[in-house]
Structure formats: C-alpha cells, structure tokens
C-alpha cells in the first residue's frame, strides 16, 4: 500500500449488481411462441457494437483528466441513503486513466444508482492491487482474464467491460485499477446531465480500458430461486463459445449454416445455453449470442433461475435460454 491513502465510502446494496449494453427483444418462457419482428430495413449491417465503438473512442484524444479519488468519495457518499449501509475501502493512488463520455456510442440516461451499485460491488470485491494479465482469447497465450469479458447489473440496465487497447494485444493491470476506472466513468459520465456512457483508457499499464454503457434487456427469469448461483459455470460456457461478428444463417431448414437447437454445456454439467428457433432460418452472429447469454447469466442464473432472451436475429426468430441443468421444477417468475 502506498503511504498516501484515502477512505472511499461505497454503497453496498442488498443484491450484488454487476454491470453494461443493448439490443431489444420480446422475451417469453421457452414453451411459448414468439411472433417475429419485421425488420425496418432489408439493408442490415451487423453493429459490432461496443467493442468497435470503444476502438473508435480510444483513438480520439480526450480533453479530460483523471477524476480524483477524493471526488469519487464525495460522489459515492452523496448517494448513500439512510436505509443503506456503507463500507469503507482503502484506496491508494492508481493509474485511473483518462476518459471520454459518448452517449451516441454507449447510450444516454443510464440508471445512475444501478451503475454506482455495480461499480461499488466490484470495488469491494476487487481490492487486489497486484497486476493481472488481460488478453484476447485464442491468441495462443494464457491470461488471468480472457477477453471479451462483460459484467452486467442484476437489473440488466448497466454494463461495464474491460478491453485491451486497439494497438495492444495484452495488458498487465490490477483489478483494483479496473474497478476505479469504471467508477470514474460512473461519476464523470453517468452521473451528470446528460447522463452518458463512456470509455476510460490507459489505466494500469496504459494498455487497458473500461467501457460503461446502457442496456435495455427484455429478459424473463423463471424457475426455482433455490438453485445455487452458477455464474462461474455459465462463464465457462461463454468463454468457449464462438464470438465471431460474421452474420451466419441459423435455423432448422436446409439453408442453415448452424442447425438449431444448438446447445453448449459446461464441463461441470451445471450450466447450459441453448439457442432455439421459431422459424426455418434467420441470421445473427455469435458475438450477439454471447452478449445475450452474458446478460441472462447475470440477471437470472446469478439468482439461481433460468432465463430467456427472445426476438434474436434479423427477423426475431431465435430465443436463447441459459440456466442450470436439471434444476428443481421450473415455476415462472416475474
């Protein structure tokens, strides 16, 4: 610990909220029929989304300086309500990076309290100041944290995602620095008028960034809440599934490049993810499915429930299920 330390009062809410972004769909139970959405244009271009937006934002020279830990302390304390408990966290001087707010890329009108709770939960957990390795999967190297990796709030409205800068292949940065960088974004971008998402870059060793963005999920959780949370098991499914951004034809018809239903099961047989279809074929990308699966994992599987995100694909013909294998009898919940 450096000699110069600060006390940061962090809000701790009743539930663990981890969070980040969005594509809309109408979610139903797995046994129901989904009415496909009609696309507004036949000229569909896959939005490779937050990662592409972050790469573009990284190249723009920000005009902002890092917000001080004292300022973050004031912001967090101001949100502390009389019905909430606060916990003190020792915070040293860190390489918090520089940030850029960009509502056009990362969304406007974020739920500030949800975002603050998201970052607060992570800060309390991520006190380790030792450098950790971060790098993209399948590049032949082993990392402490393989990317992409996304954290989603329990209500699904706020997400954050660490990422390696576009000129780099990996980073050696502490979890502590990542959490403080994310907290900087919540204070400086989400908690202002207009409320925006944004990107903080050059944290830690200068090669890692964190994006904060808005998400508007249509996720339905159902099942017995007594099932133990299986986030770690579901994360292994997400870590080994495809993440390509190329549009592919999924479905049950002869023209499908990927036949449905398509199921991935965790090695420990605790978590599964299944993509199903209500029509012969439709198109989407594995990167989109990864996004939806991550949201369901944090919103539902983390609470011991199954979850569904529907209206996936250009014509809205797919729905994705994530949950525990062989749980107690499923009962729909709101």
Coordinates of C-alpha atoms in Angstrom, one line a residue:
X1 CA 0.0 0.0 0.0
X2 CA 1.3 3.5 -0.8
X3 CA 1.7 5.9 2.1
X4 CA -0.9 8.2 0.7
X5 CA -4.3 6.5 1.3
X6 CA -7.9 7.6 1.1
X7 CA -11.1 6.2 2.6
X8 CA -13.8 5.7 -0.1
X9 CA -17.3 5.1 1.3
X10 CA -19.0 2.7 -1.0
X11 CA -22.7 2.0 -1.2
X12 CA -23.5 -1.7 -0.6
X13 CA -27.0 -2.6 -1.8
X14 CA -28.9 -5.7 -0.8
X15 CA -28.2 -7.5 -4.0
X16 CA -24.9 -8.0 -6.0
X17 CA -25.1 -5.9 -9.1
X18 CA -22.5 -6.2 -11.8
X19 CA -22.8 -4.5 -15.0
X20 CA -23.0 -3.0 -19.1
X21 CA -25.3 -2.6 -23.2
X22 CA -28.3 -3.4 -25.6
X23 CA -30.4 -5.0 -28.3
X24 CA -34.1 -5.3 -27.7
X25 CA -36.3 -8.3 -27.9
X26 CA -39.6 -9.7 -26.6
X27 CA -38.8 -12.4 -24.0
X28 CA -41.1 -15.3 -23.3
X29 CA -40.9 -18.6 -21.5
X30 CA -39.3 -21.3 -23.5
X31 CA -42.6 -23.1 -24.2
X32 CA -44.3 -20.1 -25.7
X33 CA -44.5 -19.0 -29.4
X34 CA -42.6 -15.8 -30.4
X35 CA -44.1 -13.5 -33.1
X36 CA -41.2 -12.5 -35.3
X37 CA -40.4 -8.8 -35.6
X38 CA -40.3 -7.3 -39.1
X39 CA -37.0 -5.6 -39.8
X40 CA -37.2 -1.9 -40.6
X41 CA -34.8 -2.3 -43.4
X42 CA -33.6 -5.0 -45.7
X43 CA -30.1 -3.5 -45.7
X44 CA -29.0 -4.9 -42.4
X45 CA -25.4 -4.2 -41.3
X46 CA -24.3 -6.0 -38.1
X47 CA -23.3 -3.5 -35.5
X48 CA -20.2 -5.0 -33.9
X49 CA -21.3 -2.7 -31.1
X50 CA -19.5 -1.7 -28.0
X51 CA -16.0 -3.0 -28.8
X52 CA -16.0 -1.2 -32.2
X53 CA -17.3 2.0 -30.6
X54 CA -14.6 1.7 -27.9
X55 CA -11.8 1.2 -30.5
X56 CA -13.0 4.4 -32.2
X57 CA -13.2 6.3 -29.0
X58 CA -9.8 5.1 -28.0
X59 CA -8.2 6.9 -30.9
X60 CA -9.8 10.3 -30.0
X61 CA -7.6 12.4 -27.7
X62 CA -9.8 13.1 -24.6
X63 CA -9.9 16.5 -23.1
X64 CA -10.4 15.3 -19.6
X65 CA -8.0 14.5 -16.8
X66 CA -8.5 11.6 -14.3
X67 CA -11.0 12.4 -11.6
X68 CA -9.5 12.3 -8.1
X69 CA -10.3 9.6 -5.6
X70 CA -11.5 12.4 -3.2
X71 CA -14.1 13.4 -5.9
X72 CA -15.2 9.8 -6.2
X73 CA -15.5 9.5 -2.5
X74 CA -17.8 12.6 -2.4
X75 CA -20.0 11.2 -5.2
X76 CA -20.4 7.8 -3.6
X77 CA -21.1 9.3 -0.2
X78 CA -23.7 11.6 -1.7
X79 CA -25.7 8.6 -3.0
X80 CA -25.7 6.9 0.5
X81 CA -29.3 6.8 1.7
X82 CA -30.4 6.4 5.2
X83 CA -31.7 2.9 4.5
X84 CA -28.3 1.7 3.1
X85 CA -25.2 0.6 4.8
X86 CA -21.8 1.9 3.8
X87 CA -18.4 0.2 3.9
X88 CA -15.0 1.9 3.9
X89 CA -12.4 0.8 1.4
X90 CA -8.8 1.8 1.4
X91 CA -7.8 3.2 -1.9
X92 CA -4.3 4.1 -3.0
X93 CA -3.2 6.4 -5.8
X94 CA -3.8 4.5 -9.0
X95 CA -3.4 4.9 -12.7
X96 CA -7.0 5.7 -13.3
X97 CA -6.6 6.7 -16.9
X98 CA -8.4 9.4 -19.0
X99 CA -12.0 9.2 -20.0
X100 CA -14.4 10.2 -22.8
X101 CA -18.2 10.4 -22.4
X102 CA -20.1 9.5 -25.5
X103 CA -23.8 8.9 -25.3
X104 CA -24.1 8.3 -29.0
X105 CA -21.8 5.3 -28.8
X106 CA -22.6 4.0 -25.3
X107 CA -26.1 5.2 -24.5
X108 CA -27.9 8.1 -22.7
X109 CA -29.9 8.2 -19.5
X110 CA -28.2 5.5 -17.6
X111 CA -29.6 4.3 -14.3
X112 CA -27.1 6.0 -12.1
X113 CA -27.8 4.2 -8.9
X114 CA -27.7 0.8 -10.6
X115 CA -24.3 1.8 -12.2
X116 CA -22.9 3.0 -8.9
X117 CA -24.1 -0.1 -7.1
X118 CA -22.5 -2.2 -9.9
X119 CA -19.1 -0.5 -9.5
X120 CA -19.3 -0.4 -5.7
X121 CA -19.9 -4.2 -5.6
X122 CA -16.9 -4.7 -7.8
X123 CA -14.7 -2.3 -5.8
X124 CA -15.4 -4.2 -2.6
X125 CA -14.5 -7.5 -4.4
X126 CA -11.6 -6.2 -6.4
X127 CA -9.2 -4.9 -3.8
X128 CA -6.3 -6.8 -5.2
X129 CA -3.6 -4.3 -6.3
X130 CA -1.3 -6.9 -7.8
X131 CA -1.0 -6.8 -11.6
X132 CA -3.2 -9.4 -13.5
X133 CA -2.9 -10.3 -17.2
X134 CA -5.7 -9.4 -19.6
X135 CA -5.7 -10.6 -23.2
X136 CA -7.9 -11.7 -26.1
X137 CA -8.9 -15.4 -26.2
X138 CA -7.4 -17.8 -28.7
X139 CA -4.2 -15.8 -29.3
X140 CA -2.0 -18.7 -28.0
X141 CA -1.3 -17.1 -24.6
X142 CA -2.7 -17.8 -21.1
X143 CA -4.2 -14.9 -19.2
X144 CA -5.7 -14.3 -15.8
X145 CA -8.7 -12.7 -17.5
X146 CA -9.5 -13.7 -21.1
X147 CA -11.4 -11.1 -23.2
X148 CA -14.1 -10.3 -24.1
X149 CA -15.5 -10.3 -20.6
X150 CA -18.5 -8.4 -19.5
X151 CA -20.2 -7.6 -16.2
X152 CA -24.0 -6.9 -16.2
X153 CA -26.1 -5.5 -13.4
X154 CA -28.8 -7.5 -11.8
X155 CA -31.5 -5.3 -13.4
X156 CA -29.6 -5.5 -16.7
X157 CA -29.5 -1.8 -17.4
X158 CA -25.8 -1.1 -16.7
X159 CA -22.8 -2.9 -18.1
X160 CA -19.1 -2.5 -18.0
X161 CA -16.4 -4.3 -20.0
X162 CA -12.6 -4.3 -19.7
X163 CA -10.8 -4.2 -23.1
X164 CA -7.3 -4.1 -24.4
X165 CA -6.5 -1.0 -26.5
X166 CA -6.5 -1.4 -30.3
X167 CA -2.7 -1.1 -30.6
X168 CA -2.0 -3.8 -28.0
X169 CA -2.5 -7.5 -27.5
X170 CA -2.5 -7.7 -23.7
X171 CA -2.2 -5.8 -20.5
X172 CA -0.8 -6.2 -17.0
X173 CA -3.2 -4.2 -14.8
X174 CA -4.7 -4.8 -11.3
X175 CA -8.4 -5.5 -10.8
X176 CA -8.3 -2.5 -8.4
X177 CA -7.3 -0.2 -11.2
X178 CA -10.0 -1.6 -13.4
X179 CA -12.7 -1.0 -10.8
X180 CA -11.6 2.5 -10.1
X181 CA -11.5 3.3 -13.8
X182 CA -15.1 2.1 -14.1
X183 CA -16.0 4.2 -11.0
X184 CA -14.5 7.2 -12.7
X185 CA -16.9 6.7 -15.7
X186 CA -20.0 6.4 -13.5
X187 CA -19.1 9.6 -11.6
X188 CA -18.0 11.6 -14.6
X189 CA -20.3 10.4 -17.4
X190 CA -23.4 8.6 -16.0
X191 CA -23.9 10.9 -13.0
X192 CA -24.2 14.1 -15.0
X193 CA -26.6 15.9 -17.3
X194 CA -27.0 14.5 -19.8
X195 CA -26.2 11.1 -18.4
X196 CA -24.0 9.1 -20.8
X197 CA -21.9 6.0 -21.1
X198 CA -18.3 6.3 -21.9
X199 CA -14.8 4.9 -22.1
X200 CA -11.8 5.2 -19.8
X201 CA -8.5 4.3 -21.3
X202 CA -4.8 4.0 -20.4
X203 CA -5.5 2.6 -17.0
X204 CA -2.9 0.5 -15.1
X205 CA 0.0 -0.1 -17.6
X206 CA -1.7 2.2 -20.1
X207 CA -2.9 -0.6 -22.3
X208 CA -6.3 -1.4 -20.8
X209 CA -9.6 0.4 -20.9
X210 CA -13.1 0.0 -19.5
X211 CA -16.3 0.9 -21.2
X212 CA -19.6 1.7 -19.4
X213 CA -22.8 1.5 -21.4
X214 CA -26.6 1.3 -21.1
X215 CA -28.5 -1.8 -21.7
X216 CA -32.3 -2.3 -22.2
X217 CA -32.8 -6.0 -21.9
X218 CA -36.1 -7.9 -22.4
X219 CA -35.1 -10.9 -20.3
X220 CA -37.6 -13.2 -18.5
X221 CA -36.2 -15.1 -15.5
X222 CA -38.1 -18.2 -14.3
X223 CA -37.5 -21.3 -12.2
X224 CA -36.8 -22.2 -8.6
X225 CA -34.7 -19.5 -6.9
X226 CA -33.3 -22.1 -4.6
X227 CA -30.9 -23.4 -7.2
X228 CA -27.4 -22.3 -6.2
X229 CA -26.0 -19.4 -8.3
X230 CA -24.0 -20.9 -11.2
X231 CA -22.3 -17.8 -12.7
X232 CA -18.8 -19.5 -12.7
X233 CA -20.1 -22.5 -14.5
X234 CA -22.0 -20.4 -17.1
X235 CA -19.0 -18.2 -17.6
X236 CA -17.1 -21.2 -18.8
X237 CA -19.8 -21.7 -21.5
X238 CA -19.4 -18.1 -22.6
X239 CA -15.6 -18.4 -22.6
X240 CA -15.6 -21.2 -25.0
X241 CA -18.4 -20.3 -27.4
X242 CA -17.8 -18.5 -30.7
X243 CA -17.5 -14.7 -30.7
X244 CA -17.2 -14.0 -34.4
X245 CA -19.0 -11.0 -35.8
X246 CA -19.8 -12.5 -39.2
X247 CA -23.6 -12.9 -39.9
X248 CA -24.5 -16.6 -40.2
X249 CA -27.7 -18.4 -41.1
X250 CA -29.1 -20.3 -38.1
X251 CA -32.2 -22.5 -38.1
X252 CA -33.9 -25.8 -38.8
X253 CA -34.0 -25.5 -42.6
X254 CA -31.7 -26.9 -45.3
X255 CA -30.1 -23.5 -45.8
X256 CA -29.0 -23.1 -42.2
X257 CA -25.2 -22.9 -41.6
X258 CA -25.8 -23.7 -37.9
X259 CA -28.6 -26.2 -37.2
X260 CA -30.9 -25.5 -34.3
X261 CA -31.5 -26.2 -31.5
X262 CA -27.8 -25.6 -30.6
X263 CA -26.7 -26.3 -27.0
X264 CA -23.4 -25.7 -25.2
X265 CA -23.0 -27.4 -21.8
X266 CA -20.4 -26.5 -19.2
X267 CA -17.8 -29.1 -18.4
X268 CA -19.1 -29.4 -14.8
X269 CA -22.6 -30.1 -16.2
X270 CA -24.1 -27.4 -14.1
X271 CA -24.9 -24.7 -16.7
X272 CA -26.3 -24.9 -20.3
X273 CA -27.1 -22.5 -23.1
X274 CA -29.5 -23.3 -25.9
X275 CA -30.4 -21.3 -29.0
X276 CA -33.8 -22.2 -30.5
X277 CA -35.8 -21.1 -33.5
X278 CA -39.4 -20.4 -34.2
X279 CA -38.9 -20.4 -38.0
X280 CA -36.8 -22.2 -40.6
X281 CA -33.8 -19.8 -40.8
X282 CA -32.7 -16.4 -39.6
X283 CA -29.4 -14.6 -39.3
X284 CA -27.3 -13.3 -36.4
X285 CA -23.6 -13.5 -35.3
X286 CA -22.0 -15.5 -32.5
X287 CA -20.9 -12.2 -30.9
X288 CA -24.6 -11.2 -30.5
X289 CA -25.4 -14.5 -28.9
X290 CA -22.5 -14.1 -26.5
X291 CA -23.9 -10.7 -25.5
X292 CA -27.4 -12.1 -24.8
X293 CA -26.0 -15.1 -22.9
X294 CA -23.9 -12.8 -20.7
X295 CA -27.0 -10.7 -19.8
X296 CA -29.1 -13.7 -18.9
X297 CA -26.3 -15.2 -16.8
X298 CA -26.1 -12.1 -14.6
X299 CA -29.8 -11.3 -14.5
X300 CA -31.1 -14.8 -14.0
X301 CA -28.5 -17.6 -13.4
X302 CA -26.8 -15.5 -10.7
X303 CA -30.2 -15.6 -8.8
X304 CA -30.5 -19.3 -9.2
X305 CA -33.0 -19.1 -12.1
X306 CA -33.2 -19.9 -15.8
X307 CA -33.6 -17.0 -18.2
X308 CA -34.7 -16.4 -21.8
X309 CA -33.9 -13.6 -24.3
X310 CA -36.1 -13.7 -27.4
X311 CA -36.6 -12.0 -30.7
X312 CA -33.0 -12.5 -31.6
X313 CA -31.9 -12.3 -35.3
X314 CA -32.8 -10.0 -38.2
X315 CA -36.4 -11.3 -38.2
X316 CA -36.5 -12.0 -34.5
X317 CA -36.9 -15.8 -34.9
X318 CA -34.5 -17.0 -32.2
X319 CA -34.6 -17.2 -28.5
X320 CA -31.8 -18.0 -26.1
X321 CA -32.0 -20.0 -22.9
X322 CA -29.4 -20.0 -20.1
X323 CA -29.7 -21.8 -16.8
X324 CA -28.9 -24.8 -14.6
X325 CA -29.1 -28.3 -15.9
X326 CA -31.7 -30.5 -14.1
X327 CA -32.9 -27.9 -11.6
X328 CA -35.9 -28.3 -9.4
X329 CA -39.3 -28.0 -11.1
X330 CA -39.5 -24.7 -13.0
X331 CA -42.0 -22.1 -12.0
X332 CA -42.3 -18.9 -14.0
X333 CA -41.5 -15.7 -12.0
X334 CA -41.9 -12.1 -12.9

